[in-house]
Amino acid sequence: MTQTISVLVENRAGVLNRITGLFSRRAFNIESLAVGVTDDKNISRITIIVDSGNNVVEQVEKQLNKLVDVIKVRTLDEKKLIGRELIIVKVSTSTKTRQDVANLCQIMGAKIADISSTTMTLELSDTPDRVDLFESLLRPFSILEVARTGVIAVQKGSGKI
Amino acid sequence: MKIRATQAIMECLLEQGVDTIFGYPGGTILNVYDELYRYQDKIRHILTAHEQGAAHAADGYARSTGRVGVCFATSGPGATNLTTGIATAYMDSSPVVFLTCNVTESTLGKDAFQEVDITGIAMPITKATYLVRDPNDIPDIIREAFAVAAMGRPGPVLIDLLKNVTGLDVMIDYEPLPKEEHQFHGRLADLRKRAGWDLTPPAPNSDDVDKLVELIAHSEKPMLICGGGVVRSRAHEEFRTLAEKLDAPVAITVMGGGGFPGAHPLTTGMLGMHGSRSSNMACDNCDLLIAVGCRFSDRVATDPAGFAKQAKIVHIDIDRAEIDKNVKTDHHIIGDARQVLQMVNDRIPSYQHPAWKEFVFSHRPKAPAESDILTPYQVLRTLQQMCPQDTIVATDVGQHQMWSIQHFHFDYPGQLITSGGFGTMGFGLGAAMGAKLGNPDKTVLHMTGDGCFRMNGQELATVSHYDIPIITVIFNNHTLGMVHQWQNLLYGGRFSQTDLNFAPDFVKLAEAYGVRGRRVTNQAEMTEAVREALDLGHAYVIECIIDTDETVRPMVSAGKPITEFLLD
């Protein structure tokens, strides 16, 4: 099981370093981490996915709360969150396989971002499970490159952290 | 008003009531030292032999006075030499502000001479680090740094100023602000708005206190642990009241020394790996264990899964992150030890537990045997009998540390200064200097071993130069005693690299620094030496020759339950 932790931090130099440093020092494993600025340019949101075993989430949350640069920490309810990840994947294609890849994109709701005589570059923004599925379905076409952003998430409904 | 940036640094230190700084100058911090020259009537600077000594001294000053310690160092090696001292302060929650300078903005990141990313290096061993690139931030950042160091669970912070920020022609706006006002201005005001960062500790939850009161009412075999939090929050009186009302045995952790009177009839002594039989047996048989300001370290809860398993464990701590970190507890109260204990004391009647106490104290150890060869016990007993009762004891790390804590009695917070968490050899001398300068009226002992003394012994130069009258007691067993003990018990007597028979003549070494010294080998000589040291009124080194195979007893192996004694 994984857990999604949303952290609002001061948008200052060294803050990300401090957060990731905390994870390595306390031996917490990060499955994914995504950072971006919020509507307030002084504040960044970090979305962290951790393995939820062994009381880790509780410790992560408490330790994060001790950092001066951390404004808010919230563990999001997995059933009540909108979590999305962006994948960009470049696959090797020929005239024969191009249509199959295009079909797959249509089924999965992915976009074709770029195309060349021998490759297609696809993008999909979806839940991590669907992104995994998309990646595995593309594997038979020989994947050349993959870039994933890591999950970003917010709570459903009117609540905010 | 417009003043020099460096002047603002000094003014901000004065706002905090800083009167003593420990440090060592260098290239990038020259401007700050130039300003310090102008402020020498207001701020005393102690030049140590090494930056590590300065760090430990600031730490010792902080621990013994309860105020924030201050330490200066230059960039690069000056800054990295602080790191052991910073980590020592961090592990033992000691409030120290470290101020370093770095290279100028134009050379930052270019691997300039003596450049190092000290804010990066210090991140995991500080509560916060600040890299100051804009001189206008100086007052705000210094005010925040001092507040962060002292608030909640105290600890070290580091401020790194770029050299150009401290330029002597750099003028900034500075408005004097009394310390109490700081929290309503600038960054501190923002910080204050956030949960968990209130400058005054949050009031303990009343329902949580009631639940403890109920647990106490149902307990027949209660026990207390006095941890470092009792010392840091100066909650010794409230703790004593609780112990006496509960009529419960009290085990004291290494960091808790001074939180509860060492000779009190309810004291069972130290707990854990070198804990007394009474402490460890009580812990294993109690039905309610109330731990105040302790973190169940692996030296206390040697076997965390089985630790006091039969008991309801209640944890009182100011740091929420300590709850259930090492040992799973049944109930907890978040808050300052003093406030929490006050609330508990107000809500409980007095109890009597004669049968339980009789069981616990039936495990008292025998008095050590007398010997013609000097024993650690004789050394400690002599010191205890001859030194004033409020003598401050600063220790290094190892056997002498455990003996000192086991045998001395500490009666008030700040009386024992020891590196409990980080276990820093070489901590003692610097710490003793800081303690003496912060408490000029008290006798200060520096307990050390032959191994530890060689690590920062050069601070005798500082002791001598500033005429800091501390008494150094070296337990010379010609070996790295604690490691020797483990090798003897757990490594088949293979004494790998622990023989220290190639040490210098410590008495001559002391004399070379201008400090009187004496070597003692028996009880009578020891008594004479202590008399001489106390009468002298200057620093003094007593080298006590003891047997190589002296051991710290009792002993429980790492990872084993605390009642499985390897040594009785």
XYZ file of C-alpha atoms in Angstrom:
729
model
C 0.000 0.000 0.000
C 1.123 3.490 -0.728
C 0.089 6.777 0.793
C 0.008 10.232 -0.731
C 1.371 13.068 1.349
C 0.846 16.643 0.277
C 3.238 19.226 1.681
C 3.109 22.987 1.347
C 6.554 24.532 1.734
C 8.205 27.912 1.482
C 9.463 28.400 -2.059
C 13.069 29.041 -1.006
C 16.476 27.775 -2.033
C 17.434 24.522 -0.356
C 13.953 23.564 0.820
C 13.594 20.575 -1.507
C 17.049 19.482 -0.398
C 15.945 19.596 3.206
C 12.822 17.543 2.522
C 14.578 14.854 0.507
C 17.462 14.898 2.974
C 15.011 14.147 5.756
C 13.733 11.130 3.850
C 17.189 9.674 3.296
C 18.359 10.408 6.833
C 15.314 8.787 8.407
C 15.472 5.880 5.953
C 11.998 6.559 4.517
C 11.570 5.352 0.950
C 10.065 7.754 -1.550
C 8.151 6.093 -4.366
C 7.598 9.345 -6.165
C 8.011 13.033 -5.532
C 6.719 15.979 -7.535
C 7.227 19.661 -6.866
C 5.621 22.727 -8.313
C 4.791 26.251 -7.311
C 1.220 27.001 -6.133
C -1.029 29.979 -6.877
C 1.051 31.838 -4.297
C 4.532 32.101 -5.779
C 6.084 32.012 -2.313
C 4.664 28.566 -1.672
C 5.417 25.256 -3.406
C 3.473 22.057 -3.165
C 5.362 18.792 -2.883
C 3.425 15.590 -3.472
C 5.161 12.569 -2.045
C 4.134 8.947 -2.398
C 5.528 6.662 0.296
C 5.116 3.026 1.221
C 2.618 3.089 4.054
C 3.956 0.093 6.010
C 5.560 0.168 9.456
C 4.118 3.346 10.837
C 6.182 5.250 8.260
C 3.505 7.711 7.166
C 2.898 8.914 10.695
C 6.612 9.430 11.276
C 7.061 11.172 7.911
C 4.251 13.544 8.711
C 5.584 14.352 12.187
C 9.156 14.813 11.042
C 8.091 17.038 8.134
C 6.097 19.159 10.533
C 9.283 19.926 12.452
C 10.958 21.617 9.491
C 10.857 25.382 9.634
C 10.217 25.683 5.894
C 7.208 23.394 5.967
C 3.890 25.217 6.124
C 1.438 22.323 6.089
C 1.535 18.559 5.802
C -1.484 16.398 5.044
C -1.817 12.713 4.329
C -4.512 12.473 1.679
C -7.280 9.896 1.901
C -6.567 7.526 -0.974
C -10.278 7.167 -1.765
C -10.913 10.879 -1.858
C -8.084 12.254 -3.908
C -7.534 13.236 -7.495
C -4.077 11.980 -8.338
C -2.549 12.400 -11.778
C 0.736 11.627 -13.382
C 2.044 12.692 -16.767
C 3.989 10.238 -18.893
C 5.838 11.027 -22.107
C 6.943 7.940 -23.940
C 8.822 7.534 -27.201
C 8.244 4.248 -29.036
C 9.855 2.835 -32.103
C 7.294 2.491 -34.914
C 7.189 1.481 -38.559
C 4.480 2.049 -41.142
C 3.091 -1.318 -40.092
C 2.817 -0.623 -36.363
C 1.931 3.049 -36.466
C -1.811 2.423 -36.658
C -1.765 -0.018 -33.738
C -0.054 2.548 -31.548
C -2.521 5.216 -32.653
C -5.419 2.899 -31.722
C -3.938 2.289 -28.316
C -3.632 6.015 -27.774
C -7.241 6.494 -28.686
C -8.418 3.774 -26.325
C -6.340 5.147 -23.453
C -7.030 8.788 -24.168
C -3.360 9.574 -24.847
C -2.139 12.230 -27.237
C 0.409 11.871 -29.987
C 2.849 14.624 -29.183
C 5.371 14.020 -31.926
C 5.922 11.692 -34.819
C 8.862 10.812 -37.069
C 9.431 8.173 -39.730
C 10.651 5.680 -37.147
C 9.158 6.868 -33.836
C 6.074 8.186 -32.146
C 6.117 10.239 -28.923
C 2.995 9.927 -26.828
C 1.714 11.695 -23.772
C -0.865 10.684 -21.237
C -2.028 12.306 -18.031
C -3.942 9.878 -15.847
C -3.980 8.004 -12.571
C -0.720 6.169 -11.824
C -2.436 2.788 -12.422
C -3.592 3.791 -15.878
C -0.214 5.272 -16.694
C 1.384 1.953 -15.676
C -1.101 0.117 -17.875
C -0.404 2.392 -20.822
C 3.330 1.879 -20.428
C 2.966 -1.892 -20.282
C 0.732 -1.960 -23.360
C 3.379 -0.021 -25.273
C 6.187 -2.355 -24.293
C 5.692 -4.731 -27.278
C 6.373 -1.786 -29.594
C 9.849 -1.255 -28.145
C 10.000 1.752 -25.891
C 12.946 4.082 -26.570
C 12.482 6.568 -23.757
C 10.112 7.205 -20.867
C 9.717 10.294 -18.700
C 7.192 10.363 -15.844
C 6.492 13.317 -13.577
C 5.486 11.526 -10.441
C 2.021 11.977 -9.030
C 0.488 15.273 -8.108
C -2.707 15.205 -6.119
C -5.409 17.230 -4.418
C -8.405 16.227 -2.347
C -11.823 15.843 -3.977
C -14.623 18.213 -3.101
C -14.348 21.648 -1.575
C -11.737 20.757 1.072
C -8.136 21.873 0.776
C -5.082 21.241 2.872
C 18.460 53.772 11.338
C 21.268 52.899 8.935
C 24.138 50.950 10.446
C 26.858 48.630 9.163
C 25.607 45.102 8.469
C 28.213 43.701 10.839
C 27.108 46.171 13.477
C 23.567 44.861 13.051
C 24.875 41.359 13.773
C 26.339 42.544 17.071
C 23.237 44.541 17.959
C 21.066 41.497 17.262
C 23.283 39.387 19.523
C 22.934 41.994 22.254
C 19.151 41.952 21.798
C 19.359 38.274 22.745
C 21.436 39.036 25.814
C 24.527 37.332 24.402
C 27.600 38.118 26.498
C 29.946 35.287 25.521
C 30.909 33.886 22.129
C 33.221 30.977 21.461
C 34.960 30.932 18.129
C 37.872 31.060 15.782
C 38.442 33.697 13.082
C 39.477 33.236 9.450
C 39.411 34.801 6.013
C 35.713 35.064 5.268
C 34.630 36.036 8.777
C 37.244 38.808 9.103
C 34.670 41.569 8.822
C 32.572 40.135 11.617
C 35.640 39.840 13.842
C 36.571 43.404 12.999
C 33.186 44.496 14.334
C 33.597 42.240 17.360
C 36.774 44.211 18.121
C 34.655 47.323 18.454
C 32.159 45.495 20.672
C 34.714 43.830 22.941
C 33.451 45.759 25.965
C 29.998 44.280 25.528
C 30.665 40.827 24.129
C 33.417 38.564 25.412
C 34.976 36.295 22.786
C 36.790 33.128 23.807
C 39.362 32.039 21.242
C 39.664 28.270 21.390
C 42.425 26.068 20.026
C 40.132 24.420 17.489
C 36.652 25.115 16.152
C 35.397 21.837 17.593
C 36.386 23.026 21.049
C 34.475 26.255 20.452
C 31.369 24.329 19.378
C 31.450 22.131 22.485
C 32.099 25.153 24.690
C 29.056 26.989 23.317
C 27.079 23.793 23.863
C 28.350 23.401 27.444
C 27.515 27.046 28.088
C 23.980 26.510 26.777
C 23.362 23.307 28.717
C 24.633 24.667 32.002
C 22.911 28.062 31.837
C 19.740 27.181 29.940
C 20.466 30.068 27.559
C 21.300 29.906 23.863
C 25.027 29.366 23.194
C 26.813 31.172 20.373
C 29.726 29.972 18.280
C 31.576 31.655 15.375
C 33.731 30.061 12.702
C 35.042 30.854 9.282
C 34.159 29.117 6.003
C 35.471 25.785 4.705
C 37.512 23.864 7.271
C 36.450 26.247 10.032
C 32.834 25.390 9.316
C 33.362 21.649 8.852
C 35.316 21.512 12.118
C 32.094 22.576 13.807
C 30.063 19.687 12.479
C 30.819 17.191 15.276
C 29.908 19.898 17.760
C 26.693 20.733 15.907
C 25.662 17.085 15.751
C 26.434 16.672 19.458
C 24.172 19.615 20.299
C 21.472 18.327 17.955
C 21.327 14.836 19.403
C 21.056 16.206 22.933
C 18.626 19.045 22.056
C 20.963 21.828 23.147
C 20.202 25.343 21.857
C 23.231 26.802 20.078
C 23.418 29.358 17.273
C 26.367 28.677 14.983
C 27.403 31.563 12.800
C 29.757 30.967 9.899
C 30.734 33.089 6.941
C 31.168 31.905 3.396
C 32.884 33.181 0.270
C 31.547 36.199 -1.610
C 28.513 35.991 -3.879
C 30.625 36.297 -7.042
C 32.679 33.202 -6.174
C 29.858 31.176 -4.585
C 29.654 27.746 -6.191
C 32.961 28.211 -7.989
C 34.992 26.103 -5.535
C 36.684 29.201 -4.210
C 39.370 29.035 -1.513
C 37.888 27.642 1.716
C 34.430 27.305 0.202
C 32.069 24.621 1.446
C 28.302 24.221 1.387
C 27.976 24.238 5.165
C 24.231 24.898 5.141
C 23.897 21.717 3.066
C 26.245 19.746 5.299
C 24.528 20.899 8.476
C 20.958 20.243 7.307
C 20.447 16.858 8.990
C 22.085 17.984 12.233
C 20.305 21.308 12.809
C 16.761 22.486 13.419
C 17.264 25.025 10.631
C 19.998 26.495 8.466
C 20.057 29.939 6.882
C 22.206 31.115 4.002
C 22.217 34.902 4.099
C 22.724 36.468 0.672
C 21.014 39.788 1.306
C 22.373 41.942 4.149
C 18.908 43.381 4.773
C 17.811 39.938 5.984
C 20.350 39.907 8.821
C 18.196 41.158 11.718
C 15.209 39.047 10.735
C 17.232 35.875 10.282
C 19.247 36.242 13.484
C 16.036 36.838 15.443
C 14.403 33.817 13.861
C 17.493 31.661 14.418
C 17.623 32.385 18.141
C 13.904 31.791 18.516
C 14.018 28.513 16.593
C 17.017 27.289 18.624
C 15.232 27.875 21.917
C 11.603 27.054 21.187
C 9.837 23.725 21.522
C 12.444 21.020 21.634
C 15.635 23.097 21.618
C 18.515 22.478 19.245
C 21.254 24.018 17.137
C 20.745 26.277 14.122
C 23.324 27.527 11.660
C 23.542 30.888 9.942
C 25.958 31.141 7.018
C 26.632 34.699 5.819
C 28.295 35.420 2.507
C 31.379 37.576 2.955
C 30.011 40.410 0.807
C 26.958 40.548 3.059
C 29.293 41.494 5.901
C 31.244 44.093 3.883
C 32.322 46.985 6.093
C 30.760 49.461 3.671
C 27.443 47.601 3.602
C 24.813 49.621 5.438
C 21.377 48.287 6.310
C 18.250 49.463 8.049
C 18.180 48.310 11.631
C 15.509 49.079 14.165
C 16.192 47.913 17.711
C 13.508 45.521 18.886
C 13.233 44.025 22.359
C 13.425 40.247 22.351
C 9.800 39.800 23.476
C 8.648 41.742 20.398
C 10.509 39.603 17.861
C 7.713 37.114 17.453
C 5.349 39.791 16.160
C 7.634 40.922 13.347
C 9.027 39.659 10.056
C 9.607 36.001 9.431
C 8.923 35.043 13.024
C 5.433 36.477 12.805
C 4.775 34.242 9.766
C 6.283 31.253 11.478
C 4.157 31.839 14.520
C 0.968 31.520 12.499
C 1.752 27.931 11.602
C 0.696 24.946 13.647
C 3.575 23.346 15.505
C 5.754 26.428 15.421
C 4.253 28.446 18.168
C 6.958 30.214 20.117
C 5.275 29.427 23.372
C 4.669 25.711 23.906
C 1.070 24.646 23.230
C -0.964 24.036 26.375
C -1.207 20.323 27.177
C -4.508 18.729 26.309
C -6.599 18.561 29.465
C -8.317 15.298 28.481
C -4.948 13.677 27.874
C -3.889 14.700 31.366
C -7.135 13.289 32.809
C -6.490 9.991 31.118
C -3.065 9.806 32.758
C -4.634 10.658 36.111
C -6.985 7.718 35.613
C -4.149 5.375 34.660
C -2.301 6.470 37.778
C -5.349 5.741 39.935
C -5.465 2.172 38.628
C -1.748 1.550 38.958
C -0.232 -0.454 41.773
C 3.304 -0.507 40.456
C 4.000 2.843 38.825
C 7.430 3.890 37.640
C 8.858 7.123 36.259
C 11.624 7.801 33.773
C 13.340 11.148 34.056
C 14.617 12.067 30.592
C 16.522 14.986 29.116
C 13.280 16.904 28.567
C 12.951 17.388 32.330
C 16.393 18.988 32.319
C 15.795 21.136 29.232
C 12.500 22.521 30.484
C 13.900 22.907 34.021
C 10.957 20.832 35.266
C 12.907 19.253 38.130
C 10.691 20.597 40.902
C 7.463 19.509 39.206
C 9.006 16.123 38.479
C 10.040 15.682 42.083
C 6.546 16.540 43.278
C 5.071 13.979 40.909
C 7.502 11.274 42.031
C 6.791 11.937 45.689
C 3.027 12.084 45.223
C 3.115 8.879 43.211
C 5.600 7.264 45.596
C 7.095 5.685 42.480
C 10.667 4.625 41.756
C 12.453 6.957 39.337
C 14.980 5.806 36.754
C 17.142 8.533 35.272
C 18.472 8.437 31.728
C 21.915 9.775 30.876
C 20.367 12.982 29.560
C 18.012 13.159 32.538
C 20.873 13.556 35.028
C 20.033 16.526 37.247
C 16.304 16.284 36.533
C 15.719 14.388 39.777
C 17.936 14.404 42.884
C 20.490 11.643 42.534
C 20.419 10.739 46.238
C 16.628 10.841 46.613
C 15.233 7.672 48.235
C 13.061 7.063 45.158
C 15.974 7.130 42.702
C 16.866 3.797 41.155
C 19.708 5.289 39.115
C 20.457 4.934 35.465
C 18.330 2.835 33.141
C 19.185 0.614 30.201
C 22.455 -0.787 28.931
C 24.430 0.280 32.009
C 21.358 0.779 34.118
C 21.166 -0.339 37.708
C 19.529 -3.622 38.557
C 16.731 -1.751 40.386
C 15.989 0.439 37.367
C 15.933 -2.360 34.879
C 13.986 -4.736 37.107
C 11.471 -1.996 37.932
C 11.029 -1.279 34.255
C 10.377 -4.930 33.595
C 7.853 -5.327 36.416
C 5.950 -2.059 36.661
C 2.337 -1.796 35.504
C 2.539 1.879 34.539
C 5.616 3.517 33.061
C 5.528 7.282 32.755
C 8.409 8.499 30.614
C 8.991 12.230 30.708
C 11.068 13.884 27.992
C 12.920 10.804 26.887
C 13.159 9.230 23.473
C 13.611 5.542 24.344
C 16.994 5.437 22.657
C 18.636 2.115 21.897
C 20.798 2.586 25.013
C 17.683 2.735 27.196
C 15.261 0.489 25.317
C 17.903 -2.010 24.235
C 15.093 -4.258 23.002
C 12.370 -1.795 21.935
C 9.752 -4.435 21.060
C 9.952 -6.043 24.499
C 10.571 -2.878 26.512
C 8.230 -2.678 29.529
C 5.801 -4.792 27.566
C 3.774 -5.708 30.647
C 3.159 -2.052 31.484
C 0.995 0.719 30.170
C 3.513 3.164 28.760
C 2.718 6.863 28.909
C 5.009 9.222 27.053
C 5.180 12.929 27.894
C 7.161 14.904 25.333
C 7.229 18.279 23.630
C 8.187 16.709 20.315
C 5.270 14.906 18.721
C 7.663 13.038 16.431
C 9.109 11.184 19.417
C 5.775 9.508 20.164
C 5.842 5.881 19.000
C 9.129 6.430 17.159
C 11.128 3.823 19.029
C 8.743 2.247 21.525
C 4.992 1.855 21.030
C 3.188 3.681 23.790
C -0.324 3.393 25.211
C -0.915 7.047 25.880
C 0.896 10.307 25.328
C 0.707 13.951 26.322
C 2.277 16.591 24.112
C 3.676 19.620 25.831
C 6.390 21.200 27.875
C 7.324 18.858 30.717
C 6.935 21.581 33.295
C 3.418 22.516 32.230
C 2.262 18.931 31.835
C 3.632 17.816 35.192
C 2.115 20.816 36.913
C -1.303 19.881 35.532
C -0.878 16.236 36.534
C 0.295 17.161 40.035
C -2.734 19.378 40.556
C -5.062 16.514 39.746
C -3.655 13.586 41.684
C -3.768 12.671 45.362
C -0.773 11.190 47.184
C -0.234 7.455 46.871
C 1.766 4.891 48.823
C 3.384 1.853 47.236
C 5.520 0.256 49.978
C 5.466 -3.333 48.666
C 6.342 -2.283 45.128
C 9.186 -0.079 46.352
C 10.499 -2.850 48.540
C 10.648 -5.146 45.531
C 12.413 -2.539 43.375
C 14.962 -1.495 45.953
C 15.751 -5.064 46.961
C 17.980 -5.079 43.888
C 20.470 -2.526 45.208
C 24.086 -3.345 44.313
C 26.725 -4.153 46.919
C 29.168 -1.426 47.869
C 32.372 -1.748 45.819
C 35.349 -3.331 47.592
C 38.267 -1.224 48.811
C 41.594 -1.659 47.071
C 45.210 -0.543 47.363
C 45.307 0.175 43.674
C 43.196 3.208 42.820
C 39.718 2.252 41.607
C 37.298 4.415 39.629
C 34.935 4.265 42.581
C 37.581 5.657 44.942
C 38.288 8.496 42.513
C 34.617 9.404 42.251
C 33.930 9.038 45.954
C 36.854 11.303 46.812
C 35.662 13.943 44.385
C 32.114 13.709 45.645
C 33.168 14.022 49.271
C 35.545 16.911 48.730
C 33.935 19.036 46.019
C 30.973 21.309 46.781
C 27.616 19.610 46.353
C 26.598 21.806 43.438
C 29.752 21.026 41.423
C 29.097 20.863 37.699
C 30.378 17.713 36.036
C 31.224 17.695 32.335
C 32.237 14.347 30.929
C 33.706 12.862 27.824
C 32.442 9.530 26.533
C 33.110 5.963 27.557
C 33.718 4.106 30.799
C 34.579 7.190 32.838
C 31.310 8.753 31.655
C 29.222 5.811 32.811
C 31.088 5.587 36.133
C 30.633 9.299 36.714
C 26.913 9.192 36.003
C 26.420 6.052 38.081
C 28.272 7.300 41.144
C 27.849 11.069 41.285
C 24.591 12.571 42.424
C 23.156 15.330 40.295
C 20.582 17.520 41.919
C 19.658 20.248 39.455
C 19.376 20.702 35.669
C 22.666 21.648 34.100
C 24.777 19.976 36.756
C 25.643 17.092 34.435
C 26.959 18.010 30.990
C 27.500 14.937 28.871
C 27.238 13.842 25.265
C 24.488 11.266 25.671
C 23.061 10.932 22.176
C 26.010 11.465 19.895
C 28.619 10.006 22.244
C 31.296 12.473 21.238
C 34.767 11.672 22.542
C 36.543 14.969 23.122
C 33.361 16.777 24.159
C 34.222 17.233 27.817
C 36.988 19.818 27.977
C 35.267 22.324 25.697
C 31.953 21.713 27.446
C 33.574 22.212 30.854
C 35.058 25.538 29.697
C 31.651 26.701 28.536
C 30.026 25.538 31.766
C 32.601 27.316 33.929
C 32.335 30.572 31.979
C 28.562 30.409 32.290
C 28.736 29.537 36.005
C 31.813 31.301 37.397
C 30.755 30.656 40.999
C 30.570 26.894 40.691
C 33.296 24.279 40.785
C 33.516 22.506 37.430
C 34.936 19.028 36.993
C 35.944 17.664 33.628
C 35.828 13.894 33.789
C 37.717 12.204 30.981
C 39.660 9.144 29.903
C 43.091 8.848 28.381
C 41.543 8.265 24.948
C 39.084 11.161 25.104
C 41.557 13.601 26.591
C 43.834 13.210 23.597
C 41.033 14.146 21.222
C 40.627 17.767 22.270
C 43.289 18.131 24.954
C 44.715 21.129 23.119
C 41.936 23.201 24.700
C 44.134 23.247 27.806
C 45.769 26.161 25.992
C 42.426 28.010 26.149
C 41.860 27.006 29.765
C 45.318 28.263 30.642
C 45.174 31.509 28.642
C 41.797 32.622 30.000
C 42.569 31.147 33.429
C 39.409 29.037 33.501
C 39.707 27.096 36.756
C 38.348 23.675 35.872
C 39.617 20.423 37.298
C 40.339 17.751 34.711
C 40.274 14.215 36.045
C 41.760 11.692 33.635
C 40.954 8.045 34.227
C 44.068 6.576 32.680
C 43.628 2.856 32.126
C 46.009 2.891 29.156
C 43.301 1.624 26.873
C 40.182 2.699 25.045
C 38.242 1.361 28.001
C 34.691 0.880 26.762
C 35.781 -0.700 23.499
C 38.284 -2.801 25.450
C 35.414 -3.982 27.661
C 33.318 -5.007 24.654
C 36.307 -6.728 23.057
C 36.919 -8.620 26.262
C 33.310 -9.715 26.670
C 32.092 -10.082 23.107
C 35.165 -10.421 20.885
C 37.137 -13.156 22.641
C 39.662 -10.780 24.162
C 41.027 -9.690 20.783
C 42.042 -6.132 21.678
C 42.117 -4.700 18.206
C 43.586 -1.180 18.200
C 42.518 -0.234 21.709
C 45.903 -0.281 23.447
C 46.784 3.330 24.336
C 50.105 2.632 26.016
C 51.835 5.150 23.783
C 50.218 8.227 25.352
C 52.194 11.329 26.252
C 52.990 12.144 29.870
C 49.736 13.924 30.732
C 51.184 15.780 33.705
C 54.050 17.157 31.644
C 51.639 17.947 28.840
C 49.482 19.959 31.237
C 52.570 21.759 32.489
C 53.554 22.581 28.925
C 50.225 24.393 28.621
C 50.845 26.184 31.904
C 48.395 24.049 33.877
C 49.428 22.314 37.078
C 49.042 18.546 37.071
C 49.591 15.518 39.223
C 49.596 11.756 38.715
C 47.918 9.680 41.422
C 47.934 5.921 42.000
C 46.196 5.447 45.347
C 43.491 6.830 47.580
C 45.791 8.982 49.708
C 47.378 10.680 46.717
C 43.970 11.225 45.214
C 42.765 13.018 48.332
C 45.848 15.220 48.332
C 45.492 16.052 44.665
C 41.840 17.055 44.994
C 42.657 19.228 48.010
C 45.455 20.908 46.052
C 43.244 21.386 42.992
C 40.418 22.941 44.997
C 42.775 25.240 46.903
C 44.678 26.358 43.824
C 41.870 28.281 42.167
C 43.300 27.677 38.698
C 42.960 24.836 36.236
C 44.362 21.529 37.432
C 44.850 18.110 35.854
C 44.666 14.953 37.947
C 45.806 11.836 36.134
C 44.414 8.781 37.893
C 46.156 5.535 37.034
C 43.584 2.742 37.174
C 43.555 -0.888 36.133
C 43.153 -1.674 32.431
C 40.495 -4.294 33.069
C 38.127 -2.159 35.144
C 34.609 -2.572 33.775
C 31.357 -0.659 33.716
C 28.769 -2.735 35.519
C 26.064 -3.780 35.127
C 25.937 -4.276 31.406
C 23.250 -5.457 29.012
C 24.238 -6.295 25.438
C 22.904 -4.140 22.624
C 19.621 -5.545 21.306
C 18.980 -7.711 24.398
C 16.172 -7.242 26.970
C 17.274 -4.933 29.796
C 17.009 -7.663 32.396
C 19.443 -9.978 30.611
C 22.601 -8.806 32.294
C 25.851 -9.751 30.626
C 27.724 -8.347 33.621
C 26.267 -7.995 37.101
